[in-house]
Coordinates of C-alpha atoms in Angstrom, one line a residue:
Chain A
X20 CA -63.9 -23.0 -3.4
X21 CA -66.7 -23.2 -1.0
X22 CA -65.4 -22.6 2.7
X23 CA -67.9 -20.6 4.0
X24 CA -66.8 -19.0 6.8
X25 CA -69.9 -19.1 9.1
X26 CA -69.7 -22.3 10.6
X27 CA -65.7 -21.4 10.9
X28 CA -66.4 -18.8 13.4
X29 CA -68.4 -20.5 15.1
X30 CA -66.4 -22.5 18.4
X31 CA -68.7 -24.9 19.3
X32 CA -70.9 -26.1 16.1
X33 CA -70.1 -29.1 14.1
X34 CA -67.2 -26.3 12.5
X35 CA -64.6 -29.5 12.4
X36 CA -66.3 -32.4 10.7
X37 CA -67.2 -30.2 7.5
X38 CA -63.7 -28.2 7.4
X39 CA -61.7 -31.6 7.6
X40 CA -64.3 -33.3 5.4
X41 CA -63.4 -30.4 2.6
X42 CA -64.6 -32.4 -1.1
X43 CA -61.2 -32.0 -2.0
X44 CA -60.4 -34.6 0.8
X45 CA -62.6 -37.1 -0.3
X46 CA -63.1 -37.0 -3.3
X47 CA -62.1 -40.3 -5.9
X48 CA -61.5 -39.3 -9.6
X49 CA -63.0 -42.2 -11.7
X50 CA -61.3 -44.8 -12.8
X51 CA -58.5 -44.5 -10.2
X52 CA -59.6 -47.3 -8.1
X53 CA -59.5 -49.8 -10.9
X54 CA -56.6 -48.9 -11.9
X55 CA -54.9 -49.1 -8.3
X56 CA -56.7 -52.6 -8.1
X57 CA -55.2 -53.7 -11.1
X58 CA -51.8 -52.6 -10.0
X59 CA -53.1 -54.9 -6.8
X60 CA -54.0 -58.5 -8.9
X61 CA -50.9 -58.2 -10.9
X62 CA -48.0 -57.3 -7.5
X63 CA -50.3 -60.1 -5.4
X64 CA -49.9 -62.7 -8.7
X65 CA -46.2 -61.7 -9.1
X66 CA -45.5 -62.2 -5.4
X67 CA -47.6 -65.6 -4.9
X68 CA -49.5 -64.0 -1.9
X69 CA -52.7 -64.6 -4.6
X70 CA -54.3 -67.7 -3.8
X71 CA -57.5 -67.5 -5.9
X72 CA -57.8 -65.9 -8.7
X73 CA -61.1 -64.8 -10.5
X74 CA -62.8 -63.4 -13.4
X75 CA -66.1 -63.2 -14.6
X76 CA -67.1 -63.7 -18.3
X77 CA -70.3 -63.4 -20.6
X78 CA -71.6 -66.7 -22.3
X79 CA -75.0 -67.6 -23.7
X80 CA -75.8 -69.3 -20.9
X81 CA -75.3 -65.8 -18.9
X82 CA -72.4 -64.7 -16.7
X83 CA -69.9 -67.4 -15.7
X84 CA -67.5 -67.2 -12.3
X85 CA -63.9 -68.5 -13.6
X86 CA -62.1 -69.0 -10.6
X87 CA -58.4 -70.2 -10.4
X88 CA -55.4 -71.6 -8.3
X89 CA -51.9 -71.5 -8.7
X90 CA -52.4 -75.0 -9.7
X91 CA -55.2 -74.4 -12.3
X92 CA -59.0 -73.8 -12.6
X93 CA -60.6 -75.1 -9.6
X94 CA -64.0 -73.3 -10.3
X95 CA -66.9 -72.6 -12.9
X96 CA -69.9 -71.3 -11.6
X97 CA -73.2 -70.3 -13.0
X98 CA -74.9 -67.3 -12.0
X99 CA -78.0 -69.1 -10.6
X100 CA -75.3 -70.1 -8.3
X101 CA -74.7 -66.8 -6.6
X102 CA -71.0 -65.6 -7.2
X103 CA -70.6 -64.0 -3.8
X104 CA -71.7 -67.3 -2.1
X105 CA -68.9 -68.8 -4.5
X106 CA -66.2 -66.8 -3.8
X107 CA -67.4 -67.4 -0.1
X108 CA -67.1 -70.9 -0.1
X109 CA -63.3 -70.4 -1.9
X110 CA -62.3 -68.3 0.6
X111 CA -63.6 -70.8 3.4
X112 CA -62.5 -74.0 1.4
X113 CA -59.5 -73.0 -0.3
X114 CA -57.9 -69.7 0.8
X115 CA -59.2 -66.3 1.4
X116 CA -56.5 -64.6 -0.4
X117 CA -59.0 -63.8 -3.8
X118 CA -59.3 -61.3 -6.2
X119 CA -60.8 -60.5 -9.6
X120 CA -57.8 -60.4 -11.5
X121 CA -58.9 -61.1 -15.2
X122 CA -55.6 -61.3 -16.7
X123 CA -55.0 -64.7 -14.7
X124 CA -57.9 -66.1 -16.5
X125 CA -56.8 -65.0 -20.0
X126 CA -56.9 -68.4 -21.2
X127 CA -59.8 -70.2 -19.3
X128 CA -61.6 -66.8 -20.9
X129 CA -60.4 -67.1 -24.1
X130 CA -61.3 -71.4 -24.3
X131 CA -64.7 -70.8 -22.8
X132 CA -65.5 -68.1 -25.6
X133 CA -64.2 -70.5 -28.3
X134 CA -65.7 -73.0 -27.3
X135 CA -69.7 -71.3 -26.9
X136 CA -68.5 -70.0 -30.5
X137 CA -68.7 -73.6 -31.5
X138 CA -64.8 -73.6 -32.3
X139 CA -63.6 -75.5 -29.8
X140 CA -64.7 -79.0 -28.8
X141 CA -62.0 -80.1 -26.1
X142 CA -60.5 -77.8 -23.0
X143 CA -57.0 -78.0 -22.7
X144 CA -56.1 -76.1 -19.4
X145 CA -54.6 -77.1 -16.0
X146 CA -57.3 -78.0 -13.6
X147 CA -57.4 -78.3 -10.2
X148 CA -60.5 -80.6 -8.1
X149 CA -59.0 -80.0 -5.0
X150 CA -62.6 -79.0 -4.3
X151 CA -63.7 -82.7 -5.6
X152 CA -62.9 -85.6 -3.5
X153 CA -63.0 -89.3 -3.2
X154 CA -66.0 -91.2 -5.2
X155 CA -67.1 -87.8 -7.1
X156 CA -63.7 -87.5 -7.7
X157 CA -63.4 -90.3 -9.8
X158 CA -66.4 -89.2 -11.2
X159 CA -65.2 -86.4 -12.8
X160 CA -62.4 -87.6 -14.0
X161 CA -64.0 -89.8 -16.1
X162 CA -66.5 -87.5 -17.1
X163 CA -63.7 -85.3 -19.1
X164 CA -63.8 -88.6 -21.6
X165 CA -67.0 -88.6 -23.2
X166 CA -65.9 -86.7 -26.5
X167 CA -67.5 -83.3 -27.1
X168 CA -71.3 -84.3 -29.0
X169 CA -71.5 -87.6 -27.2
X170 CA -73.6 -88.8 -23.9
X171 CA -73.9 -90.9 -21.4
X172 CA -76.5 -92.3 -19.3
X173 CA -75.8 -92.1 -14.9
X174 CA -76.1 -96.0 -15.3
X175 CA -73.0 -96.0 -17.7
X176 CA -71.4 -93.5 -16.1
X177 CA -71.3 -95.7 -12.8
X178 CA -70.5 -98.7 -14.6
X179 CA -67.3 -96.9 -16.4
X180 CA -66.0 -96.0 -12.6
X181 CA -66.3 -99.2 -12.1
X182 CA -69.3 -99.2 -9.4
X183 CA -72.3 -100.1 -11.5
X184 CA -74.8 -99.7 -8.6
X185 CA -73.9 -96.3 -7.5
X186 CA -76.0 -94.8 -10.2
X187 CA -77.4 -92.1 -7.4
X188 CA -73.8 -91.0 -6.3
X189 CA -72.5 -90.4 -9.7
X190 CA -75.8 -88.3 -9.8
X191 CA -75.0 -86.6 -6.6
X192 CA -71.1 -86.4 -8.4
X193 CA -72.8 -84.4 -11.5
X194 CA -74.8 -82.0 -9.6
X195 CA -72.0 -81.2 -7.3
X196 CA -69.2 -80.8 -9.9
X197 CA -67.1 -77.5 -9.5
X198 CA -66.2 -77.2 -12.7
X199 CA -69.2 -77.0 -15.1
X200 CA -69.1 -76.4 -18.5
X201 CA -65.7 -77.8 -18.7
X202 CA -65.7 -81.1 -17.2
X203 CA -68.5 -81.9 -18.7
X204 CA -71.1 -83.2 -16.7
X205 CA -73.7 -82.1 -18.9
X206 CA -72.8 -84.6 -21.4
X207 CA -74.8 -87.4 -18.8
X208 CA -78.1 -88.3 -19.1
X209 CA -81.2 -90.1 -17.8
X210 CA -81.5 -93.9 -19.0
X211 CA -84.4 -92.7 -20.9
X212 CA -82.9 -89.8 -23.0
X213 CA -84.4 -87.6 -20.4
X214 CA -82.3 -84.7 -19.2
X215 CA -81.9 -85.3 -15.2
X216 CA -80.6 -82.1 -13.4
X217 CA -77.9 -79.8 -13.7
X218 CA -76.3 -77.1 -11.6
X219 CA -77.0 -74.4 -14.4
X220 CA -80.7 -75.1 -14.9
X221 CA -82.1 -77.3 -17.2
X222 CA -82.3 -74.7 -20.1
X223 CA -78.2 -74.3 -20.1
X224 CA -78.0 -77.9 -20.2
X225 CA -79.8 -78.4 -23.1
X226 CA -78.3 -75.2 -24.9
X227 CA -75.2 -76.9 -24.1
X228 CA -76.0 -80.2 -25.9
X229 CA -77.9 -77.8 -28.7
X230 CA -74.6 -76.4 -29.3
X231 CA -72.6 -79.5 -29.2
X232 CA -75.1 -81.4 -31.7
X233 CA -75.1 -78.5 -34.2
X234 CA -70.6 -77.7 -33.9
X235 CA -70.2 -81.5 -33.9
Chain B
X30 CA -67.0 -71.1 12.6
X31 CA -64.4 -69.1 11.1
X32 CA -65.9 -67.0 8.3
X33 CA -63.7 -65.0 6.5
X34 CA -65.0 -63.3 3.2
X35 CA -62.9 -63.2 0.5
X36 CA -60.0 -60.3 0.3
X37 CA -61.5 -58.6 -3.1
X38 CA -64.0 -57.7 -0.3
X39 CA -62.0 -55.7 1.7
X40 CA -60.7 -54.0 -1.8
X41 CA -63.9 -53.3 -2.6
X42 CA -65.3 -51.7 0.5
X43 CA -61.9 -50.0 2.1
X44 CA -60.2 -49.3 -0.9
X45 CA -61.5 -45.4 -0.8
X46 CA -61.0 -45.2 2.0
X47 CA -57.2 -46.6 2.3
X48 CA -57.0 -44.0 -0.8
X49 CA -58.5 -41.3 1.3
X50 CA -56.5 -41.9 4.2
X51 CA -53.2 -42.1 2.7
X52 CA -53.1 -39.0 0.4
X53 CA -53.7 -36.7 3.9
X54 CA -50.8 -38.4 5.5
X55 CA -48.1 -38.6 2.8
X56 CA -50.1 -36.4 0.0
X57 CA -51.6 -37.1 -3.2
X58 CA -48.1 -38.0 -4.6
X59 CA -46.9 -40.6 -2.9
X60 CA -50.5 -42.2 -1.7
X61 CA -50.8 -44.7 -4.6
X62 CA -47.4 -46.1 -3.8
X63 CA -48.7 -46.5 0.0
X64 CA -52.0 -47.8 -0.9
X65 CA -50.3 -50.5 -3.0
X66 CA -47.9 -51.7 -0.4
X67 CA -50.6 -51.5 2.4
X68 CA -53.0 -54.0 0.5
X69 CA -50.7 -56.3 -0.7
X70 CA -49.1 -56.1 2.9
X71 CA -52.7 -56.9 4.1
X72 CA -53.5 -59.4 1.4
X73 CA -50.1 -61.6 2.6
X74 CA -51.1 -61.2 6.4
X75 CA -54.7 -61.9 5.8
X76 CA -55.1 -65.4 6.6
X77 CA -53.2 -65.3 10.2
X78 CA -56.1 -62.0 11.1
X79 CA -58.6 -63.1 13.4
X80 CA -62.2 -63.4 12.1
X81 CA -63.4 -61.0 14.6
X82 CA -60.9 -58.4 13.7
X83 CA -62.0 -54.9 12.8
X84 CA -60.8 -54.9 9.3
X85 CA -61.0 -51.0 8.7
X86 CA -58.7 -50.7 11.8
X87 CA -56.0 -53.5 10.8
X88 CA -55.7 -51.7 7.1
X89 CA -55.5 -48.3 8.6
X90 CA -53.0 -49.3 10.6
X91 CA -51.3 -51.3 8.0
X92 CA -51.0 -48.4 6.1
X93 CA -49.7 -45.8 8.8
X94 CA -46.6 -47.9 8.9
X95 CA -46.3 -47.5 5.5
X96 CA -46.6 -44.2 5.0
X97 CA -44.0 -43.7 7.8
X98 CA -42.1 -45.5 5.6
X99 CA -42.7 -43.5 2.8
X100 CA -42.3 -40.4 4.5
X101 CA -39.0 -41.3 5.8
X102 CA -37.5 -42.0 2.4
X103 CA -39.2 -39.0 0.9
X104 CA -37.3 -37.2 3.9
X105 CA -34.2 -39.0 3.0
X106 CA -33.9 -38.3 -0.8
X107 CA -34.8 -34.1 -0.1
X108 CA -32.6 -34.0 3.4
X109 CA -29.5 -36.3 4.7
X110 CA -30.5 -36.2 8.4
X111 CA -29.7 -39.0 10.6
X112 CA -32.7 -37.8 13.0
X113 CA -36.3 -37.2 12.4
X114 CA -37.6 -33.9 13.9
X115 CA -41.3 -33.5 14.3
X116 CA -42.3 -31.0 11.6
X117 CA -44.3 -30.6 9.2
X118 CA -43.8 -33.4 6.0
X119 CA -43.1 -31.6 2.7
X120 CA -45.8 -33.7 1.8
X121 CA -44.4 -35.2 -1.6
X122 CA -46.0 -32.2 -3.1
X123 CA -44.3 -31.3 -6.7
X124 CA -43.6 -27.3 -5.8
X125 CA -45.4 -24.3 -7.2
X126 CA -47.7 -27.3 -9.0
X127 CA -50.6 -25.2 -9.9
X128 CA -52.9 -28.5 -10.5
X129 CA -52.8 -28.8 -6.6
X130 CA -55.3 -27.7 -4.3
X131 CA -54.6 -25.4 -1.6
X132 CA -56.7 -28.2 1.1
X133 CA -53.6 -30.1 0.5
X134 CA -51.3 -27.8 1.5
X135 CA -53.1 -26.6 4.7
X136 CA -53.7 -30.2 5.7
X137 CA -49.5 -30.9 4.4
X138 CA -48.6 -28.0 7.0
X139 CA -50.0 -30.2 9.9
X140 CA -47.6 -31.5 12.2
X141 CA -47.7 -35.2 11.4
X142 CA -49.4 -36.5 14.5
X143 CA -51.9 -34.0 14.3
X144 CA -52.8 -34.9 10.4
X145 CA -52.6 -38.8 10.8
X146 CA -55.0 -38.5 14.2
X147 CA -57.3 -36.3 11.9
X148 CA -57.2 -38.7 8.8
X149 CA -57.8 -41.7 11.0
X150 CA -60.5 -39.7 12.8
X151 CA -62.4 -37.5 10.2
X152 CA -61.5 -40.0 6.7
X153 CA -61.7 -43.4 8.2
X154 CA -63.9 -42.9 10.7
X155 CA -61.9 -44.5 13.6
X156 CA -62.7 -43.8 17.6
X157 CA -60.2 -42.8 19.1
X158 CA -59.4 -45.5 21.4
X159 CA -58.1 -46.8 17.8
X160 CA -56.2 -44.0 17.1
X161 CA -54.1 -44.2 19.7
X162 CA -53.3 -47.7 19.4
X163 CA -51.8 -46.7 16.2
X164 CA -50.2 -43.6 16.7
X165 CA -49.0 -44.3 20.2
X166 CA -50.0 -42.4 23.6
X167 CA -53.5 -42.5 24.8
X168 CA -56.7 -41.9 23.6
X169 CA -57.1 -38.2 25.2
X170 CA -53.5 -37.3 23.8
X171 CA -55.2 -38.6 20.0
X172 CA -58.5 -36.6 21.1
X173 CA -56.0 -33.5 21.5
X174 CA -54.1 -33.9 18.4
X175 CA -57.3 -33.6 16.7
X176 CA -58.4 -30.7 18.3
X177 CA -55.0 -29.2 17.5
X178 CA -55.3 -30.1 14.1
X179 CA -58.5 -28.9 13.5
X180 CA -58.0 -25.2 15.1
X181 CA -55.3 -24.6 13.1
X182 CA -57.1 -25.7 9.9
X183 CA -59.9 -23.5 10.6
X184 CA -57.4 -20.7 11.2
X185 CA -55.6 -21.3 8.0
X186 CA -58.7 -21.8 6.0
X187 CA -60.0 -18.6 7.6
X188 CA -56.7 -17.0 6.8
X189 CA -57.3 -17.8 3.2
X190 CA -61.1 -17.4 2.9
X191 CA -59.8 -13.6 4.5
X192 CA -57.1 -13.6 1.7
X193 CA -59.4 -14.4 -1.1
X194 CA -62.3 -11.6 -0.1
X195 CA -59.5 -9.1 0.3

């Protein structure tokens, strides 16, 4: 053990800070964190004091936020996104009790890897669009009905909801939906066959409707 | 605006140092027990905090009432006293454990005010004038403890430096 004794004898050097900072203080072993944060997700879960619940999982259209509430999966988020700035706007929107704790998000994690596998075509999990409101609401609602393989146009989309002339709204609606991927709004298309936007990026769009063409 | 960033935050940038913390004040033993109730204690209190709040201070001092708590049942199951005399905490330290090192000991030894003031001060990195608020007395009385503390680690650690070149 290293404790040299000159800056011990000294009375007035920085003798304290180093002593009481000893390694053996400080140091972490690996891998204990983790565990202690597990330990953490699973009491806060048990106890209902976790209000979001998180996870993040690997797709090939790159790393996906799965975000949930007691209620059910309230968020999908692309990486493009910016996860932090996600979880930032949970915490503001919905609660800031969060934490990653995968185990919450088996399910979600296990349907999202099925389904990029090209076995699954529907998702059958509790959702929550607390984060979706009003109009968009509506939206989205009716966007978890075009079957897995088919599309829409934004024109049909608005006519479906009833409100044939808010074509630009159920655009806005599309490009704001929280829950990507699995309500799917990349299943709506320009009038022309054209792809219109998408909160993943273009290129997970179409890998999306690649996939969906080939599985179906 | 009220911007509070999300709690696996705080996990991620306090955890150590909860950790840290809490295995000088009720050893290496018991610290994972404390750690646990002190985030989830946190985590359940979180949204009533202020946003302005010094978080490192409100989960240091979170977890000084829990490791009073945990040193009073340790105390408890090893003696049946009805009072709690100031002395030095047996630490939760499994006896004659060889895997343990001897820094643990010293800092077990300390009178308790003296090792809490020096593992809010020298492991979480708290000024005083926070130290005090959560140990009770004043600010120079913390200062003091300190002090205390650290003289008589530096004697013991002498002691043993002494002890090893003999």
């Amino acid at each position: 053990m290293n404790t040299s004794p000159q800056p011990l004898g000294s009375s007035t050097g920085l003798g304290p800070v180093d002593l009481v900072i000893s390694p053996e203080l400080v140091k972490i072993e690996p891998g204990v964190l983790s565990r202690l944060h597990a330990g953490l997700a699973e009491r806060a879960s048990r106890e209902g004091v976790l209000d979001v619940a998180y996870r993040v999982v690997e797709t090939p259209v790159g790393k996906l936020l799965l975000a949930a509430t007691e209620r059910g999966l309230v968020r999908v988020a692309y990486e493009r996104e910016g996860h932090e700035a996600v979880l930032a706007v949970l915490a503001e929107r919905l609660s800031p009790r969060i934490l990653e704790a995968p185990s919450r998000l088996a399910e979600a994690a296990r349907q999202v890897e099925e389904y990029f596998s090209g076995r699954r075509r529907a998702f059958d999990l509790p959702i929550d669009l607390s984060l979706s409101a009003g109009f968009r609401r509506t939206v989205l609602q009716h966007l978890s009905e075009i079957a897995y393989g088919h599309t829409e146009s934004y024109a049909e989309v608005a006519r479906a909801v009833g409100n044939p002339r808010a074509v630009r709204a159920v655009g806005t609606a599309c490009a704001t939906n929280p829950l990507p991927v699995v309500v799917p709004c990349h299943r709506v298309l320009r009038t022309d066959g054209s792809l219109g936007g998408y909160i993943g990026g273009l290129d997970a769009k179409s890998s999306l409707l690649r996939l969906e063409a080939v599985a179906a | 605006m009220d911007m509070k960033q999300p709690f696996e935050k705080l996990v991620v940038l306090y955890g150590a140092t909860v950790l840290r913390v809490c295995r000088a004040v009720v050893g290496p033993a018991e610290a994972e027990d404390v750690w646990q109730e002190t985030f989830v204690a946190a985590l359940r209190a979180y949204p009533e905090l202020p946003a302005d709040a010094n978080i490192e201070a409100w989960l240091v001092t979170i977890a000084h009432r829990k490791s009073l708590d945990t040193v009073r049942a340790v105390r408890r199951r090893a003696v049946p006293v009805s009072e709690l005399p100031e002395r030095p905490s047996d630490h939760g330290l499994p006896e004659a454990d060889g895997e343990v090192d001897p820094i643990w000991l010293r800092v077990a030894r300390l009178p308790d005010k003296q090792r809490q003031v020096l593992a809010y001060r020298y492991l979480a990195d708290l000024p005083f004038n926070d130290i005090a608020a959560i140990v009770g007395g004043s600010p120079a009385a913390a200062r003091r403890a300190a002090s205390d503390g650290i003289k008589s680690l530096r004697a013991t650690a002498v002691a043993a430096a002494e002890g090893e070149s003999a």
